Tab-separated table of C-alpha atoms in Angstrom:
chain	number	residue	atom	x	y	z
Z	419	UNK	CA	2.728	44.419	-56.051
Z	420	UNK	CA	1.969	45.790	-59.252
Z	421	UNK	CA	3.251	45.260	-63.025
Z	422	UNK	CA	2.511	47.335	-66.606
Z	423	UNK	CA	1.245	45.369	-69.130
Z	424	UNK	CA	2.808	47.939	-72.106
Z	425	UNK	CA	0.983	45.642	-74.989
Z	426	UNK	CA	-2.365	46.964	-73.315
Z	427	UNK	CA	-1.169	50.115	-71.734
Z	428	UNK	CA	-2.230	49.339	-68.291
Z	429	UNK	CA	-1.262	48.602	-64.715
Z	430	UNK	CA	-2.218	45.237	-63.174
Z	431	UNK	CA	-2.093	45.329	-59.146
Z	432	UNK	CA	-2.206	42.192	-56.389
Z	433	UNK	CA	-3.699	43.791	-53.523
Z	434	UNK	CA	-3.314	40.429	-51.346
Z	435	UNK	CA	-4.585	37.352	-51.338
Z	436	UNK	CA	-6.120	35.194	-48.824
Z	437	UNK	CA	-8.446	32.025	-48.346
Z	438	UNK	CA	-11.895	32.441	-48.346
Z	439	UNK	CA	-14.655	30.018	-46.295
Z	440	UNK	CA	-14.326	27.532	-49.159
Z	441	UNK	CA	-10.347	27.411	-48.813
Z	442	UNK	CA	-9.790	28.369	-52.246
Z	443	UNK	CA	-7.006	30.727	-52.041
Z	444	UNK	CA	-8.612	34.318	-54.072
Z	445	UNK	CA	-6.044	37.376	-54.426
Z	446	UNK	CA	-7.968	40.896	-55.474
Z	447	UNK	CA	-7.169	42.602	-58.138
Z	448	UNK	CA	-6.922	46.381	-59.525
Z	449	UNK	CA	-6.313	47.009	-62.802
Z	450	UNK	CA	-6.264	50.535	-64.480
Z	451	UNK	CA	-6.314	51.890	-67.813
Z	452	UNK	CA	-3.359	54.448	-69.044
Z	453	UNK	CA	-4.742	54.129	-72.780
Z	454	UNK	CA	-6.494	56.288	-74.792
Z	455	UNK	CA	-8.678	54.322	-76.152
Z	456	UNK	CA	-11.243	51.386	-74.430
Z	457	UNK	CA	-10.319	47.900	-74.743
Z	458	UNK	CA	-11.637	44.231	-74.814
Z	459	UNK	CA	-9.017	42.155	-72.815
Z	460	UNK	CA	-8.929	38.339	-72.648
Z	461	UNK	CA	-7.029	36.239	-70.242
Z	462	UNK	CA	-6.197	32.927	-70.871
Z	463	UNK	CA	-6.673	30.431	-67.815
Z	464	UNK	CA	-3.908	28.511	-68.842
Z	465	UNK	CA	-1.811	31.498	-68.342
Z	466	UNK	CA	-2.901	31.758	-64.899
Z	467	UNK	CA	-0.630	30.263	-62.703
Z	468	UNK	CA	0.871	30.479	-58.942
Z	469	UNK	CA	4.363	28.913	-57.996
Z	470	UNK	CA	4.857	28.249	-54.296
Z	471	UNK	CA	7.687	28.687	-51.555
Z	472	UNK	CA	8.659	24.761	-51.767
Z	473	UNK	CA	8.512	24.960	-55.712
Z	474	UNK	CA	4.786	23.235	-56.709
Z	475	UNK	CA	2.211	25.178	-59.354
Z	476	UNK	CA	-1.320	25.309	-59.475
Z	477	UNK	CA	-3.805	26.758	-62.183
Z	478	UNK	CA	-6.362	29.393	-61.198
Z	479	UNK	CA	-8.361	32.101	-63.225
Z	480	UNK	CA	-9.400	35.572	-63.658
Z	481	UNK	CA	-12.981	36.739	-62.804
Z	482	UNK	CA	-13.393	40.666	-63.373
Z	483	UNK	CA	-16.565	42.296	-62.135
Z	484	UNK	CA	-18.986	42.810	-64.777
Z	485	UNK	CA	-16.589	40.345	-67.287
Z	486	UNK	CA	-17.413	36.777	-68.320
Z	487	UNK	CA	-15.397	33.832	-67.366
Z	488	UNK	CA	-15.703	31.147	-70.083
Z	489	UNK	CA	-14.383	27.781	-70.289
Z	490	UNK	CA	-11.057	28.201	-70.820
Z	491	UNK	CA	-10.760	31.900	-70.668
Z	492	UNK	CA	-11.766	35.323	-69.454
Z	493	UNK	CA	-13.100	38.352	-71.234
Z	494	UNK	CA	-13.822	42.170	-70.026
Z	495	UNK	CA	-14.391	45.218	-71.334
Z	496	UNK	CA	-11.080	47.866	-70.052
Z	497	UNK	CA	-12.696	51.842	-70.973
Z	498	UNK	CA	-10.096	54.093	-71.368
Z	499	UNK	CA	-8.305	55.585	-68.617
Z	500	UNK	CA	-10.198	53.289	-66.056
Z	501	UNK	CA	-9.951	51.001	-63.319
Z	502	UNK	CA	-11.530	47.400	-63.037
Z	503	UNK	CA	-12.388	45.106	-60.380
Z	504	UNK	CA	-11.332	41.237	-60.539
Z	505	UNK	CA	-9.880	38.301	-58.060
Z	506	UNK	CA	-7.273	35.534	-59.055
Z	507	UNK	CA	-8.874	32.717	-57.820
Z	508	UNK	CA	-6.298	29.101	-57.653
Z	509	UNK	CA	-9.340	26.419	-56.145
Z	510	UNK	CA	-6.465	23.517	-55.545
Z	511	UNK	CA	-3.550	25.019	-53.430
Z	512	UNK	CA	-3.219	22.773	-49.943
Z	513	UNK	CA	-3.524	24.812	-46.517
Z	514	UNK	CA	0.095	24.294	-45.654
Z	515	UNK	CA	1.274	26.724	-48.571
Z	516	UNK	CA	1.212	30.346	-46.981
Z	517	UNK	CA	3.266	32.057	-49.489
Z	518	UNK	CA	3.789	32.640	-53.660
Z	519	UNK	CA	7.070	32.919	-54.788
Z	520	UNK	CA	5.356	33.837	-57.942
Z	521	UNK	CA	2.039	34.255	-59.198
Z	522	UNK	CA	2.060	34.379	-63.785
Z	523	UNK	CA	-1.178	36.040	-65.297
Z	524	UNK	CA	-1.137	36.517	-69.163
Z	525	UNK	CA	2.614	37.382	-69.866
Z	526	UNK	CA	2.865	39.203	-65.982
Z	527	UNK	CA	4.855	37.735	-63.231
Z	528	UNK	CA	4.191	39.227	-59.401
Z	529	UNK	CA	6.594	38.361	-57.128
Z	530	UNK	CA	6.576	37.904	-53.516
Z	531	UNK	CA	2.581	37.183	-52.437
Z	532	UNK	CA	2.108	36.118	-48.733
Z	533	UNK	CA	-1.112	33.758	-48.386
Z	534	UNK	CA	-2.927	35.190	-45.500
Z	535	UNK	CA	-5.965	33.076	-43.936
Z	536	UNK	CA	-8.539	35.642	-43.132
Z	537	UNK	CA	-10.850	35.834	-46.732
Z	538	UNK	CA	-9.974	38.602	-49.582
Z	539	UNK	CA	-12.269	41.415	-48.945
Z	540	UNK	CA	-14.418	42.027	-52.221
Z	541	UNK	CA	-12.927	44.958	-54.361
Z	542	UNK	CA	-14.232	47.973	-53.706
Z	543	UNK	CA	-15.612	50.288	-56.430
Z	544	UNK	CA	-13.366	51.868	-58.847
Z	545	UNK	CA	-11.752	54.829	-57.581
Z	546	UNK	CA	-9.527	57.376	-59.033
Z	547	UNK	CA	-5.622	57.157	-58.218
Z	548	UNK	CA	-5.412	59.655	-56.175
Z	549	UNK	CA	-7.923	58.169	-53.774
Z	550	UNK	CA	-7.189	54.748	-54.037
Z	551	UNK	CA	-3.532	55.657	-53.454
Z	552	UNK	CA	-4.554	57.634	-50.445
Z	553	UNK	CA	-6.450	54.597	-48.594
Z	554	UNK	CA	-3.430	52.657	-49.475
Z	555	UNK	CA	-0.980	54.681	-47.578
Z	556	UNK	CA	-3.185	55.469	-44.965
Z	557	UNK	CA	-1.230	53.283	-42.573
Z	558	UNK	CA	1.695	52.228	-44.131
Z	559	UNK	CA	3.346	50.784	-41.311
Z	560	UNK	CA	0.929	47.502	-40.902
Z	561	UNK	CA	2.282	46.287	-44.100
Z	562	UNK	CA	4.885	47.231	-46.685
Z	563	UNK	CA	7.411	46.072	-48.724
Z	564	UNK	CA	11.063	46.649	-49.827
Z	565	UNK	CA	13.213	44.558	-52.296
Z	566	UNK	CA	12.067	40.989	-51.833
Z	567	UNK	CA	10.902	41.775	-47.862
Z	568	UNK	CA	7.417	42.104	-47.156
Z	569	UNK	CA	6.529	43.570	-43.493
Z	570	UNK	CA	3.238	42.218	-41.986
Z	571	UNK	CA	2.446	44.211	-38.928
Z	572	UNK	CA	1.782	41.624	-35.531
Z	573	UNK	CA	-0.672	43.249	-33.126
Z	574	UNK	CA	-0.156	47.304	-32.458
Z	575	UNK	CA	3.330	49.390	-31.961
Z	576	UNK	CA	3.835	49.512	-28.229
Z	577	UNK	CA	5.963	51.499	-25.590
Z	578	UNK	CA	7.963	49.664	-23.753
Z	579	UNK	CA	10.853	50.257	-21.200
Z	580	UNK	CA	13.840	52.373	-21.330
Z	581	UNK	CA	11.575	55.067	-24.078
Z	582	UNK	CA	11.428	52.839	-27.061
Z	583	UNK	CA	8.078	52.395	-29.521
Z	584	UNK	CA	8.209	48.736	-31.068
Z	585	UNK	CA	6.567	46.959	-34.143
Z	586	UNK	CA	6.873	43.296	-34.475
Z	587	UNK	CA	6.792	42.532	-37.804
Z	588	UNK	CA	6.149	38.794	-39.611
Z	589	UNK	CA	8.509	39.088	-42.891
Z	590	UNK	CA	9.114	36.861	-45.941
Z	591	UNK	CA	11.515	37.499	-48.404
Z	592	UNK	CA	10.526	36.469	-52.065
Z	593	UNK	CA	14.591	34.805	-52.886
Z	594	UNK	CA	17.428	34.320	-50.033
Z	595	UNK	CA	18.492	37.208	-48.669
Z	596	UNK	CA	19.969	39.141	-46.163
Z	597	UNK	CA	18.038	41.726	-44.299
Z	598	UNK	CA	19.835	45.183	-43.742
Z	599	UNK	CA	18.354	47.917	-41.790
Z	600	UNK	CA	19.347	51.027	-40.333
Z	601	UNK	CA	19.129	54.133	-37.828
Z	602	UNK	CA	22.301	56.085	-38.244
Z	603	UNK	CA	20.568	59.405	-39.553
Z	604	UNK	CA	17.055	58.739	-38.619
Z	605	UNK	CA	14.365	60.360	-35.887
Z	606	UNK	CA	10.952	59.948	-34.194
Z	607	UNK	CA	8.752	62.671	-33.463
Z	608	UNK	CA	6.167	62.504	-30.919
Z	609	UNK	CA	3.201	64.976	-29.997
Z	610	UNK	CA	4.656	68.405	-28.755
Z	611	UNK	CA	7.271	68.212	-31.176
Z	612	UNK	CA	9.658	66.174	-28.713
Z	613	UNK	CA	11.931	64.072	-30.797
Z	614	UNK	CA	14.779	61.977	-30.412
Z	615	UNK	CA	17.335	60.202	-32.889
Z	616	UNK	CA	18.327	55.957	-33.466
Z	617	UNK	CA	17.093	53.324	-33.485
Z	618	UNK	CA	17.833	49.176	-34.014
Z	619	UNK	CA	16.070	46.103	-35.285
Z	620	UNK	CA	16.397	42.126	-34.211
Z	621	UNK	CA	15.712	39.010	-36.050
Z	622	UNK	CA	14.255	36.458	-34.357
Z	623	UNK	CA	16.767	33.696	-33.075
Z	624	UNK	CA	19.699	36.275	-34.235
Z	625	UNK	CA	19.951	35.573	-37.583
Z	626	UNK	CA	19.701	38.205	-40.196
Z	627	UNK	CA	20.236	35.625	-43.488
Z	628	UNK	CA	16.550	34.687	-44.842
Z	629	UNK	CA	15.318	31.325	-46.883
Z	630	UNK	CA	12.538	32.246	-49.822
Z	631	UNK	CA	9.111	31.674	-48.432
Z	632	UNK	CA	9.964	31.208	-44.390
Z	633	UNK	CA	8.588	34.262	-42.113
Z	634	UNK	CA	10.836	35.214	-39.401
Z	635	UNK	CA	9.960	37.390	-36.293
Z	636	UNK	CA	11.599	41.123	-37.262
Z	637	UNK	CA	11.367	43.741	-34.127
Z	638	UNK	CA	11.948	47.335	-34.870
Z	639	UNK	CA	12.618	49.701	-31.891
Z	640	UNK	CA	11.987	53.581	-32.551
Z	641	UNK	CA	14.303	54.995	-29.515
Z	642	UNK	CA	12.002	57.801	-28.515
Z	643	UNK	CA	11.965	61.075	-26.237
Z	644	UNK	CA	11.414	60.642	-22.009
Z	645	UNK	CA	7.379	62.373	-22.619
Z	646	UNK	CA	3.766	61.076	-22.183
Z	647	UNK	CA	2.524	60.752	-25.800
Z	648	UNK	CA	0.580	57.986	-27.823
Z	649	UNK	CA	1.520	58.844	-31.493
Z	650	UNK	CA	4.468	59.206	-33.469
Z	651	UNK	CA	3.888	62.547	-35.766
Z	652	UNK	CA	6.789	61.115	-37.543
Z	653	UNK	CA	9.685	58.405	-38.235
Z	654	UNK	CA	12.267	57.257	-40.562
Z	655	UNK	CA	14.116	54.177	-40.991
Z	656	UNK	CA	16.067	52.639	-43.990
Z	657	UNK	CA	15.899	49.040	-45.846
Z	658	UNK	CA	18.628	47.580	-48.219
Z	659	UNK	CA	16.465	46.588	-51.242
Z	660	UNK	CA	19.507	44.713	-52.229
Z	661	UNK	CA	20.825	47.563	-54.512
Z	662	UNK	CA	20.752	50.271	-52.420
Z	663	UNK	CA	18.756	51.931	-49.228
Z	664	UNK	CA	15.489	52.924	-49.317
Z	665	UNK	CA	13.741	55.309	-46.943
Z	666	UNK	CA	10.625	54.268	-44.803
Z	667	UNK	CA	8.439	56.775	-43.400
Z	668	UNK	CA	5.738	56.368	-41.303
Z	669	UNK	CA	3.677	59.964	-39.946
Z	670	UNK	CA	0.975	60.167	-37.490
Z	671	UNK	CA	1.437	56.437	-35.543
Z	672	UNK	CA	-0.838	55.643	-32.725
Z	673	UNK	CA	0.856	53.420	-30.067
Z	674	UNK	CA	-0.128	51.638	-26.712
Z	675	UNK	CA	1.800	52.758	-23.927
């Protein structure tokens, strides 16, 4: 999830957030530099705020790697065309909340921010777009998100009978909303080139109709071609982002037969 701050030229990202040992809930993230010149940037901590599923807020802060965090604010330097380092860190939000409807940093709202409970990995080094973008999309298919649906990938795509590869997904959806998916002019690819066309998708229970904030089960069945192979060179799907459909893609799959 990712927002442009135009008043400082930049791009502030949410990579994910998660509890750490202390059970403070800390979400990293990446913030990069489209201006010319280097900045100073300051960020209230009364600006930093996180709204749950159910409605409550709680206060949290920015710390940025090699910034200060002062009493009532934060300060670090931005150098022109750069990235930076930091974690939003909210020390008061009670273990039953697993998802942000909204998360407000300095004049920036971020939509849509599942809680998860293993700890926030450190940010790694700075890295140039290109790269970081690349590492991102490395395996799209464990997580992703479309309109207000985020995809969290349970265990590993499987075969299963009658030549289908599944993914069992845990989604939230940031507002109410009806989740829309289809196959009609999709494919899989498998090694050798076999292919095959279609697919389908179940909710668990039946129900397609979401509540803000409450995961449900999603299963997504590839239908796939009658040959011994463990990776999907390529698939396709589409997702209604609530204005129109947009096109998932997922190349070079591994699955467990």
């Amino acid at each position: 999830m990712e927002v442009v701050a135009s008043n400082v030229n930049a791009t502030f990202k949410i990579q994910g957030c998660a509890r750490d040992q202390e059970g403070k809930v800390v979400c990293a993230v990446q913030i990069q530099s489209n201006a010319r010149t280097n900045q100073q940037l300051t960020v209230l901590h009364q600006s930093v705020r996180a709204i749950s599923a159910r409605g409550f807020s709680y206060p949290g802060y920015l710390s940025v790697e090699g910034g200060q965090v002062e009493a009532s604010r934060s300060v670090f330097a931005l150098p022109a065309g750069n990235q930076a380092s930091g974690k939003l860190i909210f020390p008061q939000v009670p273990r039953e909340e697993t998802f942000f409807a909204a998360i407000y940093m300095g004049g920036l709202e971020f939509r849509g921010i599942p809680v998860g409970q293993a700890a926030v990995p450190s940010p790694a080094p700075a890295q140039a777009p290109s790269q970081a973008q690349a590492a991102q999309e490395a395996e799209p298919w464990k997580r992703f998100a479309v309109g207000p649906f985020t995809f969290e990938l349970v265990g590993e795509p499987y075969f299963e009978c009658c030549y289908k590869v599944t993914l069992i997904y845990n989604v939230v959806s940031s507002q109410d909303a009806r989740l829309q998916m289809r196959f009609n002019n999709t494919r899989t690819i498998l090694e050798g080139g076999f292919q095959r066309t279609g697919g389908e998708f179940a909710v668990s229970g039946g129900l397609s109709d979401f509540l803000a904030g409450i995961p449900l089960r999603v299963y997504v069945h590839l239908y796939v071609p009658d040959v011994n192979a463990s990776k999907v060179l390529y698939t396709e799907f589409e997702v209604f982002d609530g204005k129109g459909w947009q096109k998932i893609v997922f190349r070079n799959m591994p699955f467990k037969r």
